Structures are given as structure tokens and as C-alpha cells.
């Protein structure tokens, strides 16, 4: 098979986004659009991937990391000029080069592969991925001759009245014979309304030389959506959400309201999970079988165990075991590890804490920097006092202990195995195993005092 290369154009500012954030870093379902493009190109296994960066080059290059080589386009003089920046890396290679815009995040690897295959089967020098657009405004139009052969592409801003009527658009994705591409690019001029070097002009240049130019029309315009403004961004979000949610439902996941459930592409969900409306599940998250999520839970980079419930809660960067109950209104902050059958209830915040199997923090507590054993019961309103304004300290609560309501555990401190802490205690010293610790002032009852006060008031 011929070698395959990929060039991703991601140097533009994205003026129409009206944003501080560079266009290709705008997320669609929690993942920057350029990352979607790279993710979908990877399964095609290009021998080399080059991303052209310009506006926000450092941020974009840093985000892309190892996934692709990057080349700087110092001035954004147009898409043709952008591809030329990859010349040093690619021009001597034999094979097929796919060029993709960084702002078309919905094109699937199946479509990329079909385009490559079509191009190579046809023996073409260039193949354009086209689509019929219900509203072609803003896109380059594909102009064909009487024999239905592609002649050229005309940009919306350069198009004549009759050309504007054409509804077949250039999706901005093409396959080229690599050497023919870099040769033809030498001849592209900037003689057009925008004064830019247009990549699509390569088509006309090759056509005029009687080289074979082909078009591959995809039936799915939605997939080829180019994001130039926030209206299109919202359309992309909607369309990708539908695609991902349908996949999960087909795999056996119940979504009560798929229009109101946001799952990013890299999330893994096992069958028989039930997801209620308003839930957002992002990042490297795995939800195991029979779990129940939401309504309105926000989960990022977590493992949620089998049969676990996460109701109206926020969880990030944490491991939650099997048959655990989280929420309503819990906040599971990074580096929490919640054991099987544990419970984290209403208005409880847990951070950098390991909570052992079958341990419970049911109401209104803050447990941070703590190592909590198994079968521990932490009463309502308990606080691990972990921070002195400078450093954080560890609280250890050993197996089978019972922390009474409204206790302060001033770290570093250890509550020994099987011990009791009386309600309202402020524990500053270690509690030995099996002890009862009371650390509060004694109660004094003054008999008959209340009526004396009441009678004084009457005078
Ligand atoms: C482009 C196509 C148009 C097509 C549409 C599909 C050209 C001239 N026009 O138009 O035919 O219908 O995409 O979505 O190619 N970029 C650079 N450097 C530059 C200019 C652009 O890297 O100097 C990048 C942008 O970051 C973007 C992509 O190229 O990711 C496309 O640029 P954009 O300005 O969005 O082109 P469109 O006007 O949408
Ligand atoms: Ca665009």
C-alpha cells in the first residue's frame, strides 16, 4: 500500500469565534476540536502527521504533544500557504497526503479511510471530499463541467451569482498525490477577494494540466460541518452528542433523556448503566455495569464501580468502588478512593482520602487528606482539620471506629481501631485502640435557674 501522510491546518485565528481561546482549542463535548481531528486520523495510521500551527502556536502544540509533529506558519496567508509550511517535512515523500482542517471535528475515521481508498483506487492526483449542504453559505462551492467532472472550487466570497446557487460544497478535506501537491502549490497565487493563497486552487491547477481530479461525495453533510462561529460550535456539540449517546444506547446503556446527557468521546460505559438527565461525564472515565448516574451528576476522570449510585454530585479524578452510594450533593475531589459498599452522603466533601470498605460519611462533613479504614462511621458534621495555613496533614481513622457528630480531628492525628470519639470533641491527640475519647467541656446543669431568669424579666 502507498504511504499515507496527514496535514492538519490549525494556524488560523478563528476571528469569527470572537474569543480569546484559539479556535481549534474550543472544546466539543469537553475535547478540543483539533484533538477530535487527530483522534479520527489515528486509526488510518498515517506514516507521518503534521499540524500547522500559528495563532496560539505554543498552546496548540503543547496540547497536541506527541500525537503529531507541528510546524509554525508565522503569518496566516491562507490554507495553501499553510500546507506549504510542511514542505520540508513532506515534499520528497511518495504517497498520498490527506489535508484536513482543524475546525471540522465531526468527520469520522471511516470517512477518512473511504476517501483515501477512493483516491487510491481512482489513481487520482487530487480527490476532494464534498457534500451537499442544505445551506451552503460560507463554504467553497464545487464547480463541475458538463461531463460532471470537477473543474475547480470557488470560495463563497469569490463566487458569481450562479456559482452561489451550487449546493455541493468543499468540506476542506482532500487527498493528494504528495509530490503533485507540493509542486502545484508553487503555482497558487493570492489573486482573489481575500488576498489569500487558497489550497483549493490546487484543484484547478492540476485540472488544467489534465491530471486526474476526483470528488468523493459523502451523504452525511452534518459530519463535515466546519466550525467558524459559536452557532456552528453548538451544532457540532449537538451532533456529536447524538452520535455518542446513540452508540452507548446501542451498547446497552439506558439514557433517560439523551438530549440532556453529555458524554465525551473517550468515556467507557458498561451495559445496564442507567443515566438520568442533566449528567455530564468527561475525560478518562469508566462507568461499570449497573451503576446509576444522576440526575445532574458531573463526573470527570473517574472510575465508578459496579452497581454504584452517583446522584446529583460532582466527582473528579477519583476511584469509586462497587455498590457505593454517592450523594445527593456530594463533592468527591481529586485523589479520593472510595471502597466498596461505602457511602458518601449529603453535603459531604471528600478530598485526597481513602475511605475503606463499608465506611460511611453520611452528612455535612469535610474529610480531606485522610486514611479511613473499613466499617468506620463518621457522624454528621465531622471535620478533618488538615491545614494550618501552610501545610496539609494526614488524619488516620482505623477500622471499626465511630466518630461522633460534630467532631474536629486536628491533624496529624490517629484514631485507633475500634475506638469511639464522643460527639462534639476536638481531638488533638491520638486516640488509642478501643478507647472512648471525649474532648469537650463538661456540661453543668443549674437546677431551677431558668424560672429565676424568666421571673427577673417580668419585673
Ligand atoms: C475553507 C475552504 C473552503 C471550505 C471550508 C470548509 C479555503 C480557501 N477554503 O474555508 O473551500 O468550504 O474550509 O470548512 O481553503 N488555516 C491555517 N492557516 C491559514 C488559514 C487557515 O492554518 O493561513 C486553517 C484554519 O485554522 C482552519 C482551516 O485552515 O482550521 C480552514 O480555514 P478557515 O479560515 O476556517 O477556512 P474557511 O473560510 O472555512
Ligand atoms: Ca472553516
PDB file of N, CA and C in Angstrom, residues 225-317:
ATOM      1  N   UNK A 225     -19.383  19.449   8.982  1.00  0.00           N
ATOM      2  CA  UNK A 225     -19.581  20.807   9.489  1.00  0.00           C
ATOM      3  C   UNK A 225     -18.255  21.486   9.843  1.00  0.00           C
ATOM      4  N   UNK A 226     -18.029  22.664   9.273  1.00  0.00           N
ATOM      5  CA  UNK A 226     -16.844  23.447   9.604  1.00  0.00           C
ATOM      6  C   UNK A 226     -17.238  24.469  10.657  1.00  0.00           C
ATOM      7  N   UNK A 227     -16.453  24.554  11.731  1.00  0.00           N
ATOM      8  CA  UNK A 227     -16.846  25.451  12.819  1.00  0.00           C
ATOM      9  C   UNK A 227     -16.133  26.781  12.686  1.00  0.00           C
ATOM     10  N   UNK A 228     -16.886  27.803  12.320  1.00  0.00           N
ATOM     11  CA  UNK A 228     -16.310  29.132  12.188  1.00  0.00           C
ATOM     12  C   UNK A 228     -16.824  30.083  13.260  1.00  0.00           C
ATOM     13  N   UNK A 229     -17.986  29.768  13.838  1.00  0.00           N
ATOM     14  CA  UNK A 229     -18.526  30.631  14.892  1.00  0.00           C
ATOM     15  C   UNK A 229     -19.213  29.782  15.952  1.00  0.00           C
ATOM     16  N   UNK A 230     -19.760  30.446  16.974  1.00  0.00           N
ATOM     17  CA  UNK A 230     -20.301  29.684  18.107  1.00  0.00           C
ATOM     18  C   UNK A 230     -21.639  29.038  17.791  1.00  0.00           C
ATOM     19  N   UNK A 231     -22.280  29.513  16.738  1.00  0.00           N
ATOM     20  CA  UNK A 231     -23.532  28.847  16.335  1.00  0.00           C
ATOM     21  C   UNK A 231     -23.175  27.451  15.819  1.00  0.00           C
ATOM     22  N   UNK A 232     -22.144  27.402  14.964  1.00  0.00           N
ATOM     23  CA  UNK A 232     -21.705  26.103  14.442  1.00  0.00           C
ATOM     24  C   UNK A 232     -21.129  25.229  15.557  1.00  0.00           C
ATOM     25  N   UNK A 233     -20.477  25.873  16.527  1.00  0.00           N
ATOM     26  CA  UNK A 233     -19.916  25.109  17.656  1.00  0.00           C
ATOM     27  C   UNK A 233     -21.036  24.369  18.407  1.00  0.00           C
ATOM     28  N   UNK A 234     -22.136  25.080  18.627  1.00  0.00           N
ATOM     29  CA  UNK A 234     -23.273  24.453  19.330  1.00  0.00           C
ATOM     30  C   UNK A 234     -23.886  23.339  18.476  1.00  0.00           C
ATOM     31  N   UNK A 235     -23.913  23.550  17.148  1.00  0.00           N
ATOM     32  CA  UNK A 235     -24.442  22.497  16.256  1.00  0.00           C
ATOM     33  C   UNK A 235     -23.566  21.257  16.337  1.00  0.00           C
ATOM     34  N   UNK A 236     -22.239  21.491  16.381  1.00  0.00           N
ATOM     35  CA  UNK A 236     -21.307  20.363  16.429  1.00  0.00           C
ATOM     36  C   UNK A 236     -21.488  19.592  17.729  1.00  0.00           C
ATOM     37  N   UNK A 237     -21.637  20.329  18.810  1.00  0.00           N
ATOM     38  CA  UNK A 237     -21.823  19.711  20.127  1.00  0.00           C
ATOM     39  C   UNK A 237     -23.073  18.819  20.096  1.00  0.00           C
ATOM     40  N   UNK A 238     -24.133  19.341  19.515  1.00  0.00           N
ATOM     41  CA  UNK A 238     -25.400  18.622  19.466  1.00  0.00           C
ATOM     42  C   UNK A 238     -25.274  17.348  18.627  1.00  0.00           C
ATOM     43  N   UNK A 239     -24.604  17.521  17.497  1.00  0.00           N
ATOM     44  CA  UNK A 239     -24.495  16.418  16.567  1.00  0.00           C
ATOM     45  C   UNK A 239     -23.596  15.302  17.113  1.00  0.00           C
ATOM     46  N   UNK A 240     -22.483  15.692  17.732  1.00  0.00           N
ATOM     47  CA  UNK A 240     -21.570  14.693  18.296  1.00  0.00           C
ATOM     48  C   UNK A 240     -22.216  14.001  19.503  1.00  0.00           C
ATOM     49  N   UNK A 241     -22.946  14.785  20.280  1.00  0.00           N
ATOM     50  CA  UNK A 241     -23.646  14.234  21.450  1.00  0.00           C
ATOM     51  C   UNK A 241     -24.618  13.138  21.013  1.00  0.00           C
ATOM     52  N   UNK A 242     -25.337  13.412  19.943  1.00  0.00           N
ATOM     53  CA  UNK A 242     -26.313  12.441  19.433  1.00  0.00           C
ATOM     54  C   UNK A 242     -25.589  11.175  18.990  1.00  0.00           C
ATOM     55  N   UNK A 243     -24.484  11.354  18.277  1.00  0.00           N
ATOM     56  CA  UNK A 243     -23.740  10.200  17.757  1.00  0.00           C
ATOM     57  C   UNK A 243     -23.212   9.332  18.921  1.00  0.00           C
ATOM     58  N   UNK A 244     -22.602   9.982  19.893  1.00  0.00           N
ATOM     59  CA  UNK A 244     -22.011   9.230  21.013  1.00  0.00           C
ATOM     60  C   UNK A 244     -23.101   8.582  21.859  1.00  0.00           C
ATOM     61  N   UNK A 245     -24.155   9.335  22.153  1.00  0.00           N
ATOM     62  CA  UNK A 245     -25.213   8.786  23.006  1.00  0.00           C
ATOM     63  C   UNK A 245     -25.899   7.596  22.345  1.00  0.00           C
ATOM     64  N   UNK A 246     -26.105   7.682  21.024  1.00  0.00           N
ATOM     65  CA  UNK A 246     -26.739   6.552  20.327  1.00  0.00           C
ATOM     66  C   UNK A 246     -25.856   5.309  20.403  1.00  0.00           C
ATOM     67  N   UNK A 247     -24.550   5.514  20.300  1.00  0.00           N
ATOM     68  CA  UNK A 247     -23.625   4.386  20.412  1.00  0.00           C
ATOM     69  C   UNK A 247     -23.757   3.713  21.789  1.00  0.00           C
ATOM     70  N   UNK A 248     -23.791   4.519  22.846  1.00  0.00           N
ATOM     71  CA  UNK A 248     -23.933   3.956  24.191  1.00  0.00           C
ATOM     72  C   UNK A 248     -25.261   3.214  24.336  1.00  0.00           C
ATOM     73  N   UNK A 249     -26.327   3.806  23.816  1.00  0.00           N
ATOM     74  CA  UNK A 249     -27.639   3.151  23.949  1.00  0.00           C
ATOM     75  C   UNK A 249     -27.634   1.814  23.212  1.00  0.00           C
ATOM     76  N   UNK A 250     -27.002   1.803  22.040  1.00  0.00           N
ATOM     77  CA  UNK A 250     -26.907   0.534  21.287  1.00  0.00           C
ATOM     78  C   UNK A 250     -26.052  -0.491  22.035  1.00  0.00           C
ATOM     79  N   UNK A 251     -25.132  -0.011  22.841  1.00  0.00           N
ATOM     80  CA  UNK A 251     -24.289  -0.927  23.631  1.00  0.00           C
ATOM     81  C   UNK A 251     -24.948  -1.341  24.939  1.00  0.00           C
ATOM     82  N   UNK A 252     -26.187  -0.905  25.173  1.00  0.00           N
ATOM     83  CA  UNK A 252     -26.892  -1.394  26.358  1.00  0.00           C
ATOM     84  C   UNK A 252     -26.926  -0.437  27.535  1.00  0.00           C
ATOM     85  N   UNK A 253     -26.682   0.841  27.272  1.00  0.00           N
ATOM     86  CA  UNK A 253     -26.742   1.838  28.350  1.00  0.00           C
ATOM     87  C   UNK A 253     -28.088   2.564  28.225  1.00  0.00           C
ATOM     88  N   UNK A 254     -28.777   2.746  29.350  1.00  0.00           N
ATOM     89  CA  UNK A 254     -30.050   3.482  29.305  1.00  0.00           C
ATOM     90  C   UNK A 254     -29.799   4.957  29.559  1.00  0.00           C
ATOM     91  N   UNK A 255     -30.233   5.793  28.634  1.00  0.00           N
ATOM     92  CA  UNK A 255     -30.175   7.247  28.837  1.00  0.00           C
ATOM     93  C   UNK A 255     -31.624   7.717  28.890  1.00  0.00           C
ATOM     94  N   UNK A 256     -32.049   8.228  30.025  1.00  0.00           N
ATOM     95  CA  UNK A 256     -33.445   8.642  30.178  1.00  0.00           C
ATOM     96  C   UNK A 256     -33.749   9.800  29.229  1.00  0.00           C
ATOM     97  N   UNK A 257     -32.788  10.729  29.088  1.00  0.00           N
ATOM     98  CA  UNK A 257     -33.007  11.880  28.212  1.00  0.00           C
ATOM     99  C   UNK A 257     -31.712  12.181  27.449  1.00  0.00           C
ATOM    100  N   UNK A 258     -31.510  11.493  26.317  1.00  0.00           N
ATOM    101  CA  UNK A 258     -30.240  11.638  25.595  1.00  0.00           C
ATOM    102  C   UNK A 258     -29.942  13.081  25.161  1.00  0.00           C
ATOM    103  N   UNK A 259     -30.972  13.879  24.944  1.00  0.00           N
ATOM    104  CA  UNK A 259     -30.722  15.273  24.541  1.00  0.00           C
ATOM    105  C   UNK A 259     -30.086  16.061  25.678  1.00  0.00           C
ATOM    106  N   UNK A 260     -30.231  15.555  26.886  1.00  0.00           N
ATOM    107  CA  UNK A 260     -29.737  16.266  28.056  1.00  0.00           C
ATOM    108  C   UNK A 260     -28.674  15.497  28.801  1.00  0.00           C
ATOM    109  N   UNK A 261     -27.883  14.728  28.070  1.00  0.00           N
ATOM    110  CA  UNK A 261     -26.825  13.922  28.673  1.00  0.00           C
ATOM    111  C   UNK A 261     -25.565  14.156  27.847  1.00  0.00           C
ATOM    112  N   UNK A 262     -24.469  14.526  28.502  1.00  0.00           N
ATOM    113  CA  UNK A 262     -23.261  14.958  27.793  1.00  0.00           C
ATOM    114  C   UNK A 262     -22.123  14.007  28.126  1.00  0.00           C
ATOM    115  N   UNK A 263     -21.737  13.192  27.176  1.00  0.00           N
ATOM    116  CA  UNK A 263     -20.702  12.184  27.424  1.00  0.00           C
ATOM    117  C   UNK A 263     -19.576  12.407  26.427  1.00  0.00           C
ATOM    118  N   UNK A 264     -18.341  12.620  26.919  1.00  0.00           N
ATOM    119  CA  UNK A 264     -17.272  12.858  25.949  1.00  0.00           C
ATOM    120  C   UNK A 264     -16.797  11.554  25.315  1.00  0.00           C
ATOM    121  N   UNK A 265     -16.131  11.682  24.157  1.00  0.00           N
ATOM    122  CA  UNK A 265     -15.866  10.502  23.336  1.00  0.00           C
ATOM    123  C   UNK A 265     -15.040   9.419  24.024  1.00  0.00           C
ATOM    124  N   UNK A 266     -14.127   9.796  24.925  1.00  0.00           N
ATOM    125  CA  UNK A 266     -13.232   8.782  25.476  1.00  0.00           C
ATOM    126  C   UNK A 266     -13.819   8.021  26.668  1.00  0.00           C
ATOM    127  N   UNK A 267     -15.042   8.375  27.072  1.00  0.00           N
ATOM    128  CA  UNK A 267     -15.666   7.727  28.239  1.00  0.00           C
ATOM    129  C   UNK A 267     -16.101   6.294  27.885  1.00  0.00           C
ATOM    130  N   UNK A 268     -15.878   5.366  28.821  1.00  0.00           N
ATOM    131  CA  UNK A 268     -16.281   3.970  28.626  1.00  0.00           C
ATOM    132  C   UNK A 268     -17.432   3.670  29.579  1.00  0.00           C
ATOM    133  N   UNK A 269     -18.522   3.132  29.057  1.00  0.00           N
ATOM    134  CA  UNK A 269     -19.682   2.831  29.908  1.00  0.00           C
ATOM    135  C   UNK A 269     -20.135   1.394  29.631  1.00  0.00           C
ATOM    136  N   UNK A 270     -20.239   0.621  30.688  1.00  0.00           N
ATOM    137  CA  UNK A 270     -20.632  -0.782  30.519  1.00  0.00           C
ATOM    138  C   UNK A 270     -22.153  -0.923  30.438  1.00  0.00           C
ATOM    139  N   UNK A 271     -22.618  -2.066  29.940  1.00  0.00           N
ATOM    140  CA  UNK A 271     -24.057  -2.269  29.779  1.00  0.00           C
ATOM    141  C   UNK A 271     -24.817  -2.202  31.105  1.00  0.00           C
ATOM    142  N   UNK A 272     -26.095  -1.880  30.986  1.00  0.00           N
ATOM    143  CA  UNK A 272     -27.010  -1.778  32.124  1.00  0.00           C
ATOM    144  C   UNK A 272     -26.683  -0.649  33.083  1.00  0.00           C
ATOM    145  N   UNK A 273     -25.922   0.305  32.628  1.00  0.00           N
ATOM    146  CA  UNK A 273     -25.780   1.548  33.401  1.00  0.00           C
ATOM    147  C   UNK A 273     -27.010   2.391  33.079  1.00  0.00           C
ATOM    148  N   UNK A 274     -27.510   3.098  34.084  1.00  0.00           N
ATOM    149  CA  UNK A 274     -28.677   3.961  33.899  1.00  0.00           C
ATOM    150  C   UNK A 274     -28.240   5.405  34.146  1.00  0.00           C
ATOM    151  N   UNK A 275     -28.464   6.253  33.149  1.00  0.00           N
ATOM    152  CA  UNK A 275     -28.031   7.657  33.296  1.00  0.00           C
ATOM    153  C   UNK A 275     -29.244   8.578  33.228  1.00  0.00           C
ATOM    154  N   UNK A 276     -29.418   9.340  34.294  1.00  0.00           N
ATOM    155  CA  UNK A 276     -30.545  10.269  34.390  1.00  0.00           C
ATOM    156  C   UNK A 276     -30.199  11.601  33.728  1.00  0.00           C
ATOM    157  N   UNK A 277     -31.192  12.442  33.461  1.00  0.00           N
ATOM    158  CA  UNK A 277     -30.965  13.702  32.742  1.00  0.00           C
ATOM    159  C   UNK A 277     -29.973  14.633  33.431  1.00  0.00           C
ATOM    160  N   UNK A 278     -29.358  15.476  32.619  1.00  0.00           N
ATOM    161  CA  UNK A 278     -28.515  16.549  33.148  1.00  0.00           C
ATOM    162  C   UNK A 278     -27.126  16.090  33.547  1.00  0.00           C
ATOM    163  N   UNK A 279     -26.746  14.876  33.244  1.00  0.00           N
ATOM    164  CA  UNK A 279     -25.429  14.410  33.680  1.00  0.00           C
ATOM    165  C   UNK A 279     -24.370  14.727  32.638  1.00  0.00           C
ATOM    166  N   UNK A 280     -23.163  15.048  33.131  1.00  0.00           N
ATOM    167  CA  UNK A 280     -22.029  15.374  32.275  1.00  0.00           C
ATOM    168  C   UNK A 280     -20.903  14.408  32.652  1.00  0.00           C
ATOM    169  N   UNK A 281     -20.448  13.597  31.723  1.00  0.00           N
ATOM    170  CA  UNK A 281     -19.413  12.600  32.030  1.00  0.00           C
ATOM    171  C   UNK A 281     -18.258  12.812  31.068  1.00  0.00           C
ATOM    172  N   UNK A 282     -17.092  13.133  31.628  1.00  0.00           N
ATOM    173  CA  UNK A 282     -15.977  13.577  30.777  1.00  0.00           C
ATOM    174  C   UNK A 282     -14.685  12.818  31.068  1.00  0.00           C
ATOM    175  N   UNK A 283     -13.707  13.020  30.171  1.00  0.00           N
ATOM    176  CA  UNK A 283     -12.333  12.583  30.409  1.00  0.00           C
ATOM    177  C   UNK A 283     -12.180  11.078  30.408  1.00  0.00           C
ATOM    178  N   UNK A 284     -11.115  10.631  31.077  1.00  0.00           N
ATOM    179  CA  UNK A 284     -10.817   9.195  31.123  1.00  0.00           C
ATOM    180  C   UNK A 284     -11.688   8.560  32.205  1.00  0.00           C
ATOM    181  N   UNK A 285     -12.961   8.462  31.938  1.00  0.00           N
ATOM    182  CA  UNK A 285     -13.892   7.920  32.932  1.00  0.00           C
ATOM    183  C   UNK A 285     -14.406   6.559  32.478  1.00  0.00           C
ATOM    184  N   UNK A 286     -14.508   5.637  33.429  1.00  0.00           N
ATOM    185  CA  UNK A 286     -15.149   4.347  33.156  1.00  0.00           C
ATOM    186  C   UNK A 286     -16.292   4.184  34.141  1.00  0.00           C
ATOM    187  N   UNK A 287     -17.473   3.858  33.626  1.00  0.00           N
ATOM    188  CA  UNK A 287     -18.629   3.599  34.493  1.00  0.00           C
ATOM    189  C   UNK A 287     -18.949   2.118  34.331  1.00  0.00           C
ATOM    190  N   UNK A 288     -18.867   1.385  35.430  1.00  0.00           N
ATOM    191  CA  UNK A 288     -19.057  -0.064  35.340  1.00  0.00           C
ATOM    192  C   UNK A 288     -20.538  -0.448  35.389  1.00  0.00           C
ATOM    193  N   UNK A 289     -20.791  -1.709  35.042  1.00  0.00           N
ATOM    194  CA  UNK A 289     -22.160  -2.207  34.877  1.00  0.00           C
ATOM    195  C   UNK A 289     -23.067  -1.874  36.058  1.00  0.00           C
ATOM    196  N   UNK A 290     -24.339  -1.667  35.754  1.00  0.00           N
ATOM    197  CA  UNK A 290     -25.406  -1.476  36.758  1.00  0.00           C
ATOM    198  C   UNK A 290     -25.255  -0.225  37.613  1.00  0.00           C
ATOM    199  N   UNK A 291     -24.332   0.655  37.271  1.00  0.00           N
ATOM    200  CA  UNK A 291     -24.238   1.910  38.024  1.00  0.00           C
ATOM    201  C   UNK A 291     -25.405   2.804  37.627  1.00  0.00           C
ATOM    202  N   UNK A 292     -25.731   3.762  38.491  1.00  0.00           N
ATOM    203  CA  UNK A 292     -26.813   4.709  38.217  1.00  0.00           C
ATOM    204  C   UNK A 292     -26.258   6.117  38.444  1.00  0.00           C
ATOM    205  N   UNK A 293     -26.336   6.922  37.411  1.00  0.00           N
ATOM    206  CA  UNK A 293     -25.701   8.247  37.452  1.00  0.00           C
ATOM    207  C   UNK A 293     -26.770   9.320  37.314  1.00  0.00           C
ATOM    208  N   UNK A 294     -26.683  10.353  38.149  1.00  0.00           N
ATOM    209  CA  UNK A 294     -27.580  11.494  38.029  1.00  0.00           C
ATOM    210  C   UNK A 294     -28.880  11.255  38.757  1.00  0.00           C
ATOM    211  N   UNK A 295     -29.877  12.146  38.556  1.00  0.00           N
ATOM    212  CA  UNK A 295     -29.821  13.316  37.686  1.00  0.00           C
ATOM    213  C   UNK A 295     -28.758  14.324  38.124  1.00  0.00           C
ATOM    214  N   UNK A 296     -28.264  15.070  37.143  1.00  0.00           N
ATOM    215  CA  UNK A 296     -27.339  16.186  37.374  1.00  0.00           C
ATOM    216  C   UNK A 296     -26.076  15.786  38.121  1.00  0.00           C
ATOM    217  N   UNK A 297     -25.392  14.777  37.645  1.00  0.00           N
ATOM    218  CA  UNK A 297     -24.070  14.489  38.196  1.00  0.00           C
ATOM    219  C   UNK A 297     -23.025  14.907  37.180  1.00  0.00           C
ATOM    220  N   UNK A 298     -21.863  15.325  37.704  1.00  0.00           N
ATOM    221  CA  UNK A 298     -20.792  15.839  36.863  1.00  0.00           C
ATOM    222  C   UNK A 298     -19.541  15.024  37.211  1.00  0.00           C
ATOM    223  N   UNK A 299     -19.123  14.159  36.308  1.00  0.00           N
ATOM    224  CA  UNK A 299     -18.061  13.196  36.618  1.00  0.00           C
ATOM    225  C   UNK A 299     -16.936  13.332  35.604  1.00  0.00           C
ATOM    226  N   UNK A 300     -15.713  13.479  36.097  1.00  0.00           N
ATOM    227  CA  UNK A 300     -14.579  13.639  35.179  1.00  0.00           C
ATOM    228  C   UNK A 300     -13.399  12.791  35.648  1.00  0.00           C
ATOM    229  N   UNK A 301     -12.783  12.055  34.737  1.00  0.00           N
ATOM    230  CA  UNK A 301     -11.598  11.244  35.032  1.00  0.00           C
ATOM    231  C   UNK A 301     -11.780  10.356  36.266  1.00  0.00           C
ATOM    232  N   UNK A 302     -12.854   9.603  36.307  1.00  0.00           N
ATOM    233  CA  UNK A 302     -13.139   8.737  37.467  1.00  0.00           C
ATOM    234  C   UNK A 302     -13.404   7.308  37.008  1.00  0.00           C
ATOM    235  N   UNK A 303     -13.224   6.379  37.939  1.00  0.00           N
ATOM    236  CA  UNK A 303     -13.778   5.042  37.750  1.00  0.00           C
ATOM    237  C   UNK A 303     -14.949   4.932  38.709  1.00  0.00           C
ATOM    238  N   UNK A 304     -16.110   4.565  38.186  1.00  0.00           N
ATOM    239  CA  UNK A 304     -17.295   4.385  39.024  1.00  0.00           C
ATOM    240  C   UNK A 304     -17.623   2.897  38.980  1.00  0.00           C
ATOM    241  N   UNK A 305     -17.636   2.250  40.148  1.00  0.00           N
ATOM    242  CA  UNK A 305     -17.748   0.795  40.211  1.00  0.00           C
ATOM    243  C   UNK A 305     -19.129   0.251  39.907  1.00  0.00           C
ATOM    244  N   UNK A 306     -19.191  -1.070  39.865  1.00  0.00           N
ATOM    245  CA  UNK A 306     -20.423  -1.785  39.536  1.00  0.00           C
ATOM    246  C   UNK A 306     -21.516  -1.508  40.549  1.00  0.00           C
ATOM    247  N   UNK A 307     -22.697  -1.217  40.075  1.00  0.00           N
ATOM    248  CA  UNK A 307     -23.851  -1.039  40.952  1.00  0.00           C
ATOM    249  C   UNK A 307     -23.779   0.187  41.842  1.00  0.00           C
ATOM    250  N   UNK A 308     -22.881   1.087  41.547  1.00  0.00           N
ATOM    251  CA  UNK A 308     -22.711   2.306  42.361  1.00  0.00           C
ATOM    252  C   UNK A 308     -23.684   3.386  41.899  1.00  0.00           C
ATOM    253  N   UNK A 309     -24.125   4.203  42.850  1.00  0.00           N
ATOM    254  CA  UNK A 309     -25.048   5.297  42.531  1.00  0.00           C
ATOM    255  C   UNK A 309     -24.355   6.629  42.782  1.00  0.00           C
ATOM    256  N   UNK A 310     -24.414   7.525  41.812  1.00  0.00           N
ATOM    257  CA  UNK A 310     -23.854   8.879  41.990  1.00  0.00           C
ATOM    258  C   UNK A 310     -24.971   9.874  41.667  1.00  0.00           C
ATOM    259  N   UNK A 311     -25.688  10.313  42.699  1.00  0.00           N
ATOM    260  CA  UNK A 311     -26.847  11.199  42.480  1.00  0.00           C
ATOM    261  C   UNK A 311     -26.478  12.653  42.730  1.00  0.00           C
ATOM    262  N   UNK A 312     -26.861  13.536  41.823  1.00  0.00           N
ATOM    263  CA  UNK A 312     -26.664  14.996  41.975  1.00  0.00           C
ATOM    264  C   UNK A 312     -25.329  15.336  42.626  1.00  0.00           C
ATOM    265  N   UNK A 313     -24.239  14.821  42.099  1.00  0.00           N
ATOM    266  CA  UNK A 313     -22.946  15.020  42.747  1.00  0.00           C
ATOM    267  C   UNK A 313     -21.870  15.338  41.734  1.00  0.00           C
ATOM    268  N   UNK A 314     -20.750  15.854  42.257  1.00  0.00           N
ATOM    269  CA  UNK A 314     -19.604  16.186  41.422  1.00  0.00           C
ATOM    270  C   UNK A 314     -18.453  15.267  41.830  1.00  0.00           C
ATOM    271  N   UNK A 315     -17.816  14.620  40.882  1.00  0.00           N
ATOM    272  CA  UNK A 315     -16.682  13.742  41.207  1.00  0.00           C
ATOM    273  C   UNK A 315     -15.592  13.961  40.172  1.00  0.00           C
ATOM    274  N   UNK A 316     -14.369  14.094  40.652  1.00  0.00           N
ATOM    275  CA  UNK A 316     -13.268  14.339  39.722  1.00  0.00           C
ATOM    276  C   UNK A 316     -12.047  13.524  40.120  1.00  0.00           C
ATOM    277  N   UNK A 317     -11.403  12.922  39.117  1.00  0.00           N
ATOM    278  CA  UNK A 317     -10.105  12.304  39.297  1.00  0.00           C
ATOM    279  C   UNK A 317     -10.059  11.356  40.498  1.00  0.00           C
TER     280      UNK A 317
END
